[in-house]
């Protein structure tokens, strides 16, 4: 499944809101896209993801995740720049240690897609990538704390790094005996399934630890045959697959949408993990779903689905010892 290579597919991503809207037969919506919002956080969408959007539907749940809107320019009290306390959790360049036993590496600042609801729009990635120094600083920080048993590659999106860059990590980390698990948080298998190529699969197969890949899909329509094939290949390489979603107004804030997401993910071999309440980051308030409604949606999911298809509803609260169940 690699006719032209994932990096080329990534380079060919749509970056012009007008082009995106034209592809969907929505050119009349272009005037409503504020240049200021695009300048603050660029539009970026792989073409394969655009192909999963409904033609002619301005309310499409995939489009809503990526199209800049005028709401982003509103200042809303309570929505700030470091919503989840990352600055306080930093222990070395690109290393966040918030929770017992787990170190999170900000592997890179880039992503294949720019999700409008994301905290990343304000994160100072410039000098904060764990991969930048050949992983050395990050691995030193992990080795200095024998309590760390799991390393989480996050970002940005760690799979936006070339495989040869990823490959520098296990070489160093192998010598750190307490580390027993590797986890990769990535939206690429969903938004750019081309990324799951032979080189990546070979790298995964060669890792000395059990690997979990936590993908990120917010709506059932994000899955298609290419995504299914990417998930099957990841599982074939030995990875456990989990999904984390964000509860987003206008995207997945109905019982039907959430149940369909969990069931469709399972068909692709992915178990639900977390359903996150939105991080309260400036420019994202229009995506917020209130806690009471979130709890009601979650209760309805529990009533409808088998237990293993229900994600945990959580919020990240700065200073907490884990994600906080609602
Ligand atoms: C979310 C997060 C983790 C992972 O938490 P889990 O509950 O194990 O999924 C680890 N470190 C940081 C800094 C995080 O934000
Ligand atoms: S970090 Fe994840 S949610 Fe944020 S823009 Fe990148 S892919 Fe989207």
mmCIF file of C-alpha atoms and ligand atoms in Angstrom:
data_model
loop_
_atom_site.group_PDB
_atom_site.id
_atom_site.type_symbol
_atom_site.label_atom_id
_atom_site.label_comp_id
_atom_site.label_asym_id
_atom_site.label_seq_id
_atom_site.Cartn_x
_atom_site.Cartn_y
_atom_site.Cartn_z
ATOM 1 C CA UNK A 1 0.000 0.000 0.000
ATOM 2 C CA UNK A 2 2.690 2.533 -0.861
ATOM 3 C CA UNK A 3 2.152 3.768 -4.404
ATOM 4 C CA UNK A 4 3.895 7.105 -3.863
ATOM 5 C CA UNK A 5 5.304 7.352 -0.358
ATOM 6 C CA UNK A 6 3.771 8.991 2.677
ATOM 7 C CA UNK A 7 6.007 12.036 2.682
ATOM 8 C CA UNK A 8 4.878 12.975 -0.777
ATOM 9 C CA UNK A 9 1.253 12.406 0.170
ATOM 10 C CA UNK A 10 1.865 14.651 3.171
ATOM 11 C CA UNK A 11 3.485 17.365 1.044
ATOM 12 C CA UNK A 12 0.456 17.310 -1.227
ATOM 13 C CA UNK A 13 -1.854 18.179 1.682
ATOM 14 C CA UNK A 14 -4.407 20.923 1.117
ATOM 15 C CA UNK A 15 -3.312 24.204 2.708
ATOM 16 C CA UNK A 16 -5.602 26.694 1.037
ATOM 17 C CA UNK A 17 -9.094 26.980 2.566
ATOM 18 C CA UNK A 18 -10.509 27.995 -0.823
ATOM 19 C CA UNK A 19 -9.168 24.879 -2.459
ATOM 20 C CA UNK A 20 -10.553 22.708 0.323
ATOM 21 C CA UNK A 21 -13.999 24.271 0.009
ATOM 22 C CA UNK A 22 -13.902 24.042 -3.782
ATOM 23 C CA UNK A 23 -13.118 20.311 -3.577
ATOM 24 C CA UNK A 24 -16.242 19.909 -1.453
ATOM 25 C CA UNK A 25 -18.519 22.038 -3.626
ATOM 26 C CA UNK A 26 -18.663 24.678 -0.906
ATOM 27 C CA UNK A 27 -16.849 27.576 -2.557
ATOM 28 C CA UNK A 28 -19.576 29.968 -1.374
ATOM 29 C CA UNK A 29 -18.378 29.365 2.215
ATOM 30 C CA UNK A 30 -14.882 30.676 1.525
ATOM 31 C CA UNK A 31 -15.681 34.292 2.410
ATOM 32 C CA UNK A 32 -16.475 33.182 5.966
ATOM 33 C CA UNK A 33 -12.963 31.826 6.549
ATOM 34 C CA UNK A 34 -11.055 34.507 8.470
ATOM 35 C CA UNK A 35 -7.526 35.138 7.184
ATOM 36 C CA UNK A 36 -6.487 36.019 10.715
ATOM 37 C CA UNK A 37 -7.371 32.538 11.986
ATOM 38 C CA UNK A 38 -5.522 30.930 9.085
ATOM 39 C CA UNK A 39 -2.473 33.068 9.797
ATOM 40 C CA UNK A 40 -2.541 32.132 13.490
ATOM 41 C CA UNK A 41 -2.743 28.388 12.804
ATOM 42 C CA UNK A 42 -2.505 27.265 9.212
ATOM 43 C CA UNK A 43 -4.947 24.963 7.500
ATOM 44 C CA UNK A 44 -3.405 21.615 6.689
ATOM 45 C CA UNK A 45 -5.331 18.511 5.595
ATOM 46 C CA UNK A 46 -4.127 15.407 3.758
ATOM 47 C CA UNK A 47 -6.133 14.753 0.594
ATOM 48 C CA UNK A 48 -7.154 11.282 1.698
ATOM 49 C CA UNK A 49 -8.867 12.845 4.700
ATOM 50 C CA UNK A 50 -10.682 15.358 2.488
ATOM 51 C CA UNK A 51 -11.936 12.431 0.411
ATOM 52 C CA UNK A 52 -13.793 11.155 3.494
ATOM 53 C CA UNK A 53 -15.746 14.405 3.902
ATOM 54 C CA UNK A 54 -19.296 14.642 2.568
ATOM 55 C CA UNK A 55 -19.538 16.699 -0.590
ATOM 56 C CA UNK A 56 -21.692 19.825 -0.251
ATOM 57 C CA UNK A 57 -22.107 19.617 3.539
ATOM 58 C CA UNK A 58 -20.757 22.623 5.442
ATOM 59 C CA UNK A 59 -21.575 20.821 8.724
ATOM 60 C CA UNK A 60 -19.492 17.763 7.854
ATOM 61 C CA UNK A 61 -17.874 16.495 11.076
ATOM 62 C CA UNK A 62 -14.455 16.022 9.471
ATOM 63 C CA UNK A 63 -14.502 19.437 7.812
ATOM 64 C CA UNK A 64 -15.430 21.061 11.105
ATOM 65 C CA UNK A 65 -12.265 19.682 12.683
ATOM 66 C CA UNK A 66 -9.959 21.378 10.190
ATOM 67 C CA UNK A 67 -11.634 24.485 8.751
ATOM 68 C CA UNK A 68 -10.680 27.799 10.412
ATOM 69 C CA UNK A 69 -13.711 29.665 11.736
ATOM 70 C CA UNK A 70 -14.352 33.155 12.968
ATOM 71 C CA UNK A 71 -15.197 31.750 16.430
ATOM 72 C CA UNK A 72 -11.485 31.069 16.929
ATOM 73 C CA UNK A 73 -10.820 34.783 17.197
ATOM 74 C CA UNK A 74 -13.116 35.233 20.177
ATOM 75 C CA UNK A 75 -11.462 35.688 23.557
ATOM 76 C CA UNK A 76 -13.299 33.545 26.078
ATOM 77 C CA UNK A 77 -12.525 33.727 29.800
ATOM 78 C CA UNK A 78 -10.986 30.499 31.081
ATOM 79 C CA UNK A 79 -9.471 29.592 27.709
ATOM 80 C CA UNK A 80 -5.738 30.263 27.938
ATOM 81 C CA UNK A 81 -2.375 29.273 26.520
ATOM 82 C CA UNK A 82 -1.098 26.470 28.772
ATOM 83 C CA UNK A 83 -4.378 24.757 29.603
ATOM 84 C CA UNK A 84 -2.896 21.512 30.873
ATOM 85 C CA UNK A 85 0.151 22.611 32.864
ATOM 86 C CA UNK A 86 2.747 21.297 30.428
ATOM 87 C CA UNK A 87 5.263 23.979 31.332
ATOM 88 C CA UNK A 88 5.379 22.755 34.947
ATOM 89 C CA UNK A 89 5.773 19.082 33.956
ATOM 90 C CA UNK A 90 8.889 19.562 31.833
ATOM 91 C CA UNK A 91 11.907 17.637 33.164
ATOM 92 C CA UNK A 92 14.226 17.957 30.149
ATOM 93 C CA UNK A 93 14.056 19.211 26.613
ATOM 94 C CA UNK A 94 10.932 17.620 25.132
ATOM 95 C CA UNK A 95 10.277 15.422 28.168
ATOM 96 C CA UNK A 96 7.119 15.794 30.272
ATOM 97 C CA UNK A 97 6.744 13.782 33.444
ATOM 98 C CA UNK A 98 3.317 14.169 34.984
ATOM 99 C CA UNK A 99 2.160 10.670 35.901
ATOM 100 C CA UNK A 100 3.700 7.783 37.847
ATOM 101 C CA UNK A 101 5.878 5.547 35.741
ATOM 102 C CA UNK A 102 5.227 7.310 32.451
ATOM 103 C CA UNK A 103 7.414 9.821 30.633
ATOM 104 C CA UNK A 104 6.012 11.596 27.617
ATOM 105 C CA UNK A 105 8.381 12.669 24.858
ATOM 106 C CA UNK A 106 7.383 15.584 22.701
ATOM 107 C CA UNK A 107 9.037 13.958 19.717
ATOM 108 C CA UNK A 108 8.364 16.775 17.274
ATOM 109 C CA UNK A 109 6.092 19.766 16.865
ATOM 110 C CA UNK A 110 4.709 18.858 13.482
ATOM 111 C CA UNK A 111 1.548 17.021 12.562
ATOM 112 C CA UNK A 112 0.033 15.798 9.318
ATOM 113 C CA UNK A 113 -3.156 17.676 10.006
ATOM 114 C CA UNK A 114 -3.906 20.841 11.924
ATOM 115 C CA UNK A 115 -6.867 20.185 14.185
ATOM 116 C CA UNK A 116 -8.597 23.398 15.131
ATOM 117 C CA UNK A 117 -9.424 22.242 18.675
ATOM 118 C CA UNK A 118 -5.824 21.399 19.509
ATOM 119 C CA UNK A 119 -3.660 22.822 22.287
ATOM 120 C CA UNK A 120 -0.752 22.589 19.874
ATOM 121 C CA UNK A 121 -1.618 25.895 18.276
ATOM 122 C CA UNK A 122 0.064 27.623 21.243
ATOM 123 C CA UNK A 123 2.795 25.194 22.249
ATOM 124 C CA UNK A 124 6.344 26.601 21.993
ATOM 125 C CA UNK A 125 7.795 23.731 19.975
ATOM 126 C CA UNK A 126 10.711 25.689 18.587
ATOM 127 C CA UNK A 127 13.321 24.236 20.947
ATOM 128 C CA UNK A 128 11.244 21.546 22.593
ATOM 129 C CA UNK A 129 11.632 18.435 20.489
ATOM 130 C CA UNK A 130 12.959 15.306 22.187
ATOM 131 C CA UNK A 131 14.215 13.987 18.842
ATOM 132 C CA UNK A 132 16.244 17.088 18.030
ATOM 133 C CA UNK A 133 19.379 16.184 19.951
ATOM 134 C CA UNK A 134 19.355 12.599 18.662
ATOM 135 C CA UNK A 135 17.167 11.708 21.663
ATOM 136 C CA UNK A 136 20.221 11.851 23.956
ATOM 137 C CA UNK A 137 18.907 14.408 26.437
ATOM 138 C CA UNK A 138 15.531 12.710 26.601
ATOM 139 C CA UNK A 139 16.987 9.266 27.195
ATOM 140 C CA UNK A 140 19.347 10.645 29.856
ATOM 141 C CA UNK A 141 16.370 12.114 31.701
ATOM 142 C CA UNK A 142 14.532 8.780 31.516
ATOM 143 C CA UNK A 143 17.598 6.837 32.644
ATOM 144 C CA UNK A 144 18.001 9.178 35.613
ATOM 145 C CA UNK A 145 14.608 8.095 36.984
ATOM 146 C CA UNK A 146 14.320 4.325 37.478
ATOM 147 C CA UNK A 147 10.630 4.775 38.291
ATOM 148 C CA UNK A 148 9.888 5.341 34.604
ATOM 149 C CA UNK A 149 8.669 2.088 33.071
ATOM 150 C CA UNK A 150 6.772 3.407 30.059
ATOM 151 C CA UNK A 151 7.905 5.821 27.381
ATOM 152 C CA UNK A 152 5.241 7.631 25.405
ATOM 153 C CA UNK A 153 6.070 9.170 22.062
ATOM 154 C CA UNK A 154 3.800 12.109 21.504
ATOM 155 C CA UNK A 155 4.038 15.561 20.036
ATOM 156 C CA UNK A 156 2.994 17.062 17.770
ATOM 157 C CA UNK A 157 2.798 13.768 15.998
ATOM 158 C CA UNK A 158 5.747 11.404 16.443
ATOM 159 C CA UNK A 159 4.959 9.522 13.239
ATOM 160 C CA UNK A 160 5.474 12.723 11.274
ATOM 161 C CA UNK A 161 9.170 12.017 11.893
ATOM 162 C CA UNK A 162 10.935 9.935 9.261
ATOM 163 C CA UNK A 163 11.390 6.334 10.356
ATOM 164 C CA UNK A 164 15.175 6.694 10.389
ATOM 165 C CA UNK A 165 14.782 9.454 12.979
ATOM 166 C CA UNK A 166 12.492 7.301 15.105
ATOM 167 C CA UNK A 167 15.053 4.535 14.836
ATOM 168 C CA UNK A 168 17.558 6.518 16.881
ATOM 169 C CA UNK A 169 15.424 6.177 19.997
ATOM 170 C CA UNK A 170 15.294 2.426 20.728
ATOM 171 C CA UNK A 171 19.040 2.152 20.181
ATOM 172 C CA UNK A 172 19.604 4.428 23.156
ATOM 173 C CA UNK A 173 16.593 3.419 25.193
ATOM 174 C CA UNK A 174 17.318 -0.304 25.043
ATOM 175 C CA UNK A 175 19.999 0.136 27.681
ATOM 176 C CA UNK A 176 17.544 1.643 30.172
ATOM 177 C CA UNK A 177 16.428 -1.488 32.014
ATOM 178 C CA UNK A 178 13.332 -0.240 33.885
ATOM 179 C CA UNK A 179 11.587 0.744 30.634
ATOM 180 C CA UNK A 180 9.201 -2.077 29.731
ATOM 181 C CA UNK A 181 6.624 -0.508 27.428
ATOM 182 C CA UNK A 182 6.566 1.889 24.521
ATOM 183 C CA UNK A 183 3.508 3.834 23.526
ATOM 184 C CA UNK A 184 3.008 5.941 20.423
ATOM 185 C CA UNK A 185 0.296 8.591 20.256
ATOM 186 C CA UNK A 186 -0.395 9.438 16.634
ATOM 187 C CA UNK A 187 -3.154 10.724 14.416
ATOM 188 C CA UNK A 188 -1.310 9.721 11.252
ATOM 189 C CA UNK A 189 -2.661 6.169 10.859
ATOM 190 C CA UNK A 190 -6.092 7.828 10.603
ATOM 191 C CA UNK A 191 -5.413 11.040 8.680
ATOM 192 C CA UNK A 192 -2.520 9.796 6.533
ATOM 193 C CA UNK A 193 -2.661 5.990 6.483
ATOM 194 C CA UNK A 194 0.103 5.994 3.853
ATOM 195 C CA UNK A 195 2.426 6.539 6.829
ATOM 196 C CA UNK A 196 2.026 2.907 7.820
ATOM 197 C CA UNK A 197 4.537 1.667 5.259
ATOM 198 C CA UNK A 198 6.887 -1.317 5.223
ATOM 199 C CA UNK A 199 9.727 0.644 6.771
ATOM 200 C CA UNK A 200 7.626 1.682 9.756
ATOM 201 C CA UNK A 201 6.264 -1.834 10.211
ATOM 202 C CA UNK A 202 9.746 -3.300 10.158
ATOM 203 C CA UNK A 203 10.832 -0.781 12.805
ATOM 204 C CA UNK A 204 7.860 -1.691 14.977
ATOM 205 C CA UNK A 205 8.530 -5.406 14.658
ATOM 206 C CA UNK A 206 12.101 -4.896 15.774
ATOM 207 C CA UNK A 207 11.273 -3.049 19.001
ATOM 208 C CA UNK A 208 12.190 -4.948 22.168
ATOM 209 C CA UNK A 209 9.101 -3.789 24.129
ATOM 210 C CA UNK A 210 5.365 -4.354 23.812
ATOM 211 C CA UNK A 211 4.036 -1.411 21.817
ATOM 212 C CA UNK A 212 0.687 0.325 22.076
ATOM 213 C CA UNK A 213 -0.346 2.730 19.340
ATOM 214 C CA UNK A 214 -2.971 5.198 20.515
ATOM 215 C CA UNK A 215 -4.619 6.600 17.406
ATOM 216 C CA UNK A 216 -6.926 9.568 17.342
ATOM 217 C CA UNK A 217 -10.241 9.471 15.513
ATOM 218 C CA UNK A 218 -13.186 11.595 16.561
ATOM 219 C CA UNK A 219 -15.830 10.359 14.130
ATOM 220 C CA UNK A 220 -16.699 7.064 12.456
ATOM 221 C CA UNK A 221 -16.379 8.695 9.024
ATOM 222 C CA UNK A 222 -12.632 9.030 9.593
ATOM 223 C CA UNK A 223 -12.325 5.307 8.913
ATOM 224 C CA UNK A 224 -12.200 3.977 5.374
ATOM 225 C CA UNK A 225 -10.623 0.998 3.614
ATOM 226 C CA UNK A 226 -7.149 2.582 3.630
ATOM 227 C CA UNK A 227 -7.373 3.260 7.362
ATOM 228 C CA UNK A 228 -8.592 -0.291 7.972
ATOM 229 C CA UNK A 229 -5.598 -1.629 6.064
ATOM 230 C CA UNK A 230 -3.203 0.578 8.044
ATOM 231 C CA UNK A 231 -4.688 -0.612 11.329
ATOM 232 C CA UNK A 232 -4.506 -4.250 10.268
ATOM 233 C CA UNK A 233 -0.854 -3.772 9.336
ATOM 234 C CA UNK A 234 -0.054 -2.158 12.696
ATOM 235 C CA UNK A 235 -1.701 -5.040 14.498
ATOM 236 C CA UNK A 236 0.157 -7.457 12.270
ATOM 237 C CA UNK A 237 3.380 -5.835 13.467
ATOM 238 C CA UNK A 238 2.390 -6.612 17.045
ATOM 239 C CA UNK A 239 0.988 -3.272 18.214
ATOM 240 C CA UNK A 240 -2.059 -2.986 20.474
ATOM 241 C CA UNK A 241 -4.401 -0.337 19.085
ATOM 242 C CA UNK A 242 -6.357 2.122 21.191
ATOM 243 C CA UNK A 243 -8.297 5.248 20.263
ATOM 244 C CA UNK A 244 -8.552 8.523 22.048
ATOM 245 C CA UNK A 245 -11.136 11.022 20.934
ATOM 246 C CA UNK A 246 -12.016 14.516 22.011
ATOM 247 C CA UNK A 247 -15.655 15.330 22.689
ATOM 248 C CA UNK A 248 -16.335 18.122 20.201
ATOM 249 C CA UNK A 249 -19.478 20.157 19.686
ATOM 250 C CA UNK A 250 -20.744 19.754 16.135
ATOM 251 C CA UNK A 251 -18.449 16.786 15.494
ATOM 252 C CA UNK A 252 -19.335 13.916 17.805
ATOM 253 C CA UNK A 253 -21.561 15.310 20.564
ATOM 254 C CA UNK A 254 -24.403 12.826 20.141
ATOM 255 C CA UNK A 255 -24.878 9.293 21.417
ATOM 256 C CA UNK A 256 -25.262 8.022 17.870
ATOM 257 C CA UNK A 257 -22.007 9.610 16.698
ATOM 258 C CA UNK A 258 -20.051 8.354 19.702
ATOM 259 C CA UNK A 259 -21.455 4.828 19.499
ATOM 260 C CA UNK A 260 -20.739 4.703 15.774
ATOM 261 C CA UNK A 261 -17.164 5.858 16.406
ATOM 262 C CA UNK A 262 -16.548 3.139 19.006
ATOM 263 C CA UNK A 263 -18.149 0.411 16.892
ATOM 264 C CA UNK A 264 -16.439 1.452 13.684
ATOM 265 C CA UNK A 265 -13.092 1.630 15.439
ATOM 266 C CA UNK A 266 -13.566 -1.878 16.753
ATOM 267 C CA UNK A 267 -14.208 -3.122 13.226
ATOM 268 C CA UNK A 268 -10.782 -1.730 12.381
ATOM 269 C CA UNK A 269 -9.232 -3.463 15.388
ATOM 270 C CA UNK A 270 -9.084 -0.410 17.665
ATOM 271 C CA UNK A 271 -10.440 -0.343 21.219
ATOM 272 C CA UNK A 272 -11.706 2.909 22.722
ATOM 273 C CA UNK A 273 -9.426 4.353 25.384
ATOM 274 C CA UNK A 274 -10.264 7.916 26.335
ATOM 275 C CA UNK A 275 -12.974 10.385 25.457
ATOM 276 C CA UNK A 276 -11.421 13.690 26.464
ATOM 277 C CA UNK A 277 -13.158 16.802 27.520
ATOM 278 C CA UNK A 278 -11.648 19.630 25.503
ATOM 279 C CA UNK A 279 -8.521 21.283 26.889
ATOM 280 C CA UNK A 280 -9.540 24.887 27.478
ATOM 281 C CA UNK A 281 -7.176 26.441 25.010
ATOM 282 C CA UNK A 282 -7.675 29.891 23.531
ATOM 283 C CA UNK A 283 -9.552 29.777 20.225
ATOM 284 C CA UNK A 284 -11.367 26.488 20.859
ATOM 285 C CA UNK A 285 -14.331 27.467 23.049
ATOM 286 C CA UNK A 286 -16.864 26.816 20.268
ATOM 287 C CA UNK A 287 -15.967 23.110 20.440
ATOM 288 C CA UNK A 288 -16.700 22.780 24.136
ATOM 289 C CA UNK A 289 -19.423 20.460 25.429
ATOM 290 C CA UNK A 290 -20.535 21.147 29.008
ATOM 291 C CA UNK A 291 -19.712 18.606 31.711
ATOM 292 C CA UNK A 292 -23.346 17.738 32.442
ATOM 293 C CA UNK A 293 -24.024 16.990 28.807
ATOM 294 C CA UNK A 294 -20.749 15.060 28.522
ATOM 295 C CA UNK A 295 -21.734 12.875 31.475
ATOM 296 C CA UNK A 296 -25.192 12.285 30.020
ATOM 297 C CA UNK A 297 -23.716 11.251 26.670
ATOM 298 C CA UNK A 298 -21.287 8.924 28.388
ATOM 299 C CA UNK A 299 -24.054 7.351 30.508
ATOM 300 C CA UNK A 300 -26.058 6.745 27.343
ATOM 301 C CA UNK A 301 -23.017 5.073 25.760
ATOM 302 C CA UNK A 302 -22.636 2.818 28.790
ATOM 303 C CA UNK A 303 -26.285 1.853 28.435
ATOM 304 C CA UNK A 304 -25.920 1.086 24.762
ATOM 305 C CA UNK A 305 -22.541 -0.574 24.215
ATOM 306 C CA UNK A 306 -20.615 -3.488 25.681
ATOM 307 C CA UNK A 307 -18.235 -2.348 28.384
ATOM 308 C CA UNK A 308 -15.138 -2.833 26.257
ATOM 309 C CA UNK A 309 -16.440 -0.399 23.640
ATOM 310 C CA UNK A 310 -16.955 2.468 26.078
ATOM 311 C CA UNK A 311 -14.079 4.935 26.431
ATOM 312 C CA UNK A 312 -13.295 6.554 29.775
ATOM 313 C CA UNK A 313 -14.591 10.107 29.921
ATOM 314 C CA UNK A 314 -11.780 12.245 31.312
ATOM 315 C CA UNK A 315 -10.412 15.716 31.573
ATOM 316 C CA UNK A 316 -6.795 16.680 31.973
ATOM 317 C CA UNK A 317 -6.357 18.909 35.003
ATOM 318 C CA UNK A 318 -3.005 20.550 35.693
ATOM 319 C CA UNK A 319 -1.384 19.100 38.789
ATOM 320 C CA UNK A 320 -3.525 15.938 38.967
ATOM 321 C CA UNK A 321 -1.872 12.508 39.277
ATOM 322 C CA UNK A 322 -3.792 11.145 36.287
ATOM 323 C CA UNK A 323 -6.400 12.184 33.767
ATOM 324 C CA UNK A 324 -9.442 12.997 35.885
ATOM 325 C CA UNK A 325 -12.588 10.885 35.360
ATOM 326 C CA UNK A 326 -15.672 13.071 35.070
HETATM 327 C C1 LIG B 1 -1.915 12.023 29.010
HETATM 328 C C2 LIG B 1 -0.494 11.937 29.432
HETATM 329 C C3 LIG B 1 0.110 10.697 29.708
HETATM 330 C C4 LIG B 1 -0.613 9.391 29.530
HETATM 331 O O1 LIG B 1 -1.617 9.200 30.461
HETATM 332 P P1 LIG B 1 -2.382 7.797 30.456
HETATM 333 O O2 LIG B 1 -3.486 7.965 31.409
HETATM 334 O O3 LIG B 1 -1.383 6.758 30.856
HETATM 335 O O4 LIG B 1 -2.823 7.564 29.051
HETATM 336 C C5 LIG B 1 1.407 10.686 30.149
HETATM 337 N N1 LIG B 1 2.107 11.833 30.319
HETATM 338 C C6 LIG B 1 1.573 13.020 30.058
HETATM 339 C C7 LIG B 1 2.393 14.234 30.260
HETATM 340 C C8 LIG B 1 0.265 13.129 29.607
HETATM 341 O O5 LIG B 1 -0.258 14.329 29.315
HETATM 342 S S1 LIG B 2 -1.382 17.093 18.087
HETATM 343 FE FE1 LIG B 2 -3.011 15.716 17.413
HETATM 344 S S2 LIG B 2 -4.908 16.901 17.700
HETATM 345 FE FE2 LIG B 2 -3.215 18.360 17.705
HETATM 346 S S3 LIG B 2 -3.017 19.103 15.604
HETATM 347 FE FE3 LIG B 2 -1.602 17.369 15.873
HETATM 348 S S4 LIG B 2 -2.774 15.599 15.165
HETATM 349 FE FE4 LIG B 2 -4.259 17.238 15.574
#
